[in-house]
C-alpha positions as semicolon CSV with decimal commas, in nm:
position;residue;x (nm);y (nm);z (nm)
1;X;1,725;-0,461;-2,891
2;X;1,454;-0,719;-2,845
3;X;1,120;-0,651;-3,007
4;X;0,823;-0,593;-2,785
5;X;0,580;-0,872;-2,852
6;X;0,215;-0,824;-2,764
7;X;0,231;-1,114;-2,519
8;X;0,523;-0,982;-2,311
9;X;0,418;-0,752;-2,027
10;X;0,554;-0,400;-2,017
11;X;0,739;-0,259;-1,719
12;X;0,427;-0,066;-1,619
13;X;0,219;-0,386;-1,621
14;X;0,478;-0,561;-1,409
15;X;0,497;-0,277;-1,158
16;X;0,117;-0,266;-1,135
17;X;0,106;-0,640;-1,075
18;X;0,363;-0,613;-0,795
19;X;0,185;-0,316;-0,642
20;X;-0,149;-0,494;-0,635
21;X;0,003;-0,815;-0,499
22;X;0,075;-0,634;-0,173
23;X;-0,289;-0,551;-0,113
24;X;-0,593;-0,755;-0,031
25;X;-0,957;-0,656;-0,031
26;X;-1,274;-0,787;0,129
27;X;-1,616;-0,724;-0,023
28;X;-1,865;-0,608;0,239
29;X;-2,239;-0,602;0,164
30;X;-2,313;-0,232;0,215
31;X;-1,968;-0,073;0,204
32;X;-1,828;-0,258;-0,098
33;X;-1,462;-0,347;-0,141
34;X;-1,248;-0,261;0,162
35;X;-0,870;-0,288;0,146
36;X;-0,683;-0,481;0,414
37;X;-0,330;-0,369;0,500
38;X;-0,033;-0,604;0,486
39;X;0,030;-0,813;0,801
40;X;0,320;-0,599;0,923
41;X;0,101;-0,289;0,892
42;X;-0,179;-0,462;1,080
43;X;0,064;-0,548;1,361
44;X;0,171;-0,182;1,379
45;X;-0,192;-0,062;1,398
46;X;-0,272;-0,327;1,660
47;X;0,025;-0,214;1,871
48;X;-0,095;0,145;1,847
49;X;-0,443;0,034;1,953
50;X;-0,306;-0,158;2,251
51;X;-0,092;0,138;2,360
52;X;-0,393;0,368;2,334
53;X;-0,621;0,122;2,517
54;X;-0,368;0,091;2,799
55;X;-0,345;0,472;2,805
56;X;0,029;0,467;2,740
57;X;-0,041;0,715;2,460
58;X;-0,350;0,928;2,404
59;X;-0,606;0,832;2,134
60;X;-0,544;1,145;1,924
61;X;-0,170;1,068;1,917
62;X;-0,239;0,709;1,807
63;X;-0,469;0,833;1,529
64;X;-0,213;1,087;1,407
65;X;0,068;0,828;1,407
66;X;-0,153;0,578;1,219
67;X;-0,249;0,845;0,962
68;X;0,119;0,929;0,910
69;X;0,195;0,561;0,861
70;X;-0,080;0,531;0,597
71;X;0,048;0,839;0,414
72;X;0,405;0,707;0,418
73;X;0,287;0,376;0,269
74;X;0,096;0,560;-0,005
75;X;0,407;0,761;-0,089
76;X;0,598;0,434;-0,128
77;X;0,341;0,309;-0,381
78;X;0,354;0,639;-0,570
79;X;0,733;0,616;-0,590
80;X;0,709;0,259;-0,717
81;X;0,467;0,373;-0,988
82;X;0,702;0,656;-1,094
83;X;0,994;0,410;-1,119
84;X;0,781;0,191;-1,345
85;X;0,699;0,490;-1,565
86;X;1,067;0,582;-1,590
87;X;1,162;0,224;-1,682
88;X;0,899;0,210;-1,951
89;X;1,005;0,537;-2,110
90;X;1,373;0,424;-2,115
């Protein structure tokens, strides 16, 4: 087996780097750092907003669908973190 040198990143570090590469943040004066979703997520939220504005779907339905989409994305990140933990312990 290869020795772990202090300069080589661990699996956890690599997974964290990949996880954070998918997110962007903007610093606002009063609010602080606000995360910006990935472009494909922004397109999904924009489509929901357009459908709600055109009254194709009701606003509460659009909000519930958007909240479900956010929770599904968070679950993906949690799963990625758990895979990194498993790789590091192996």
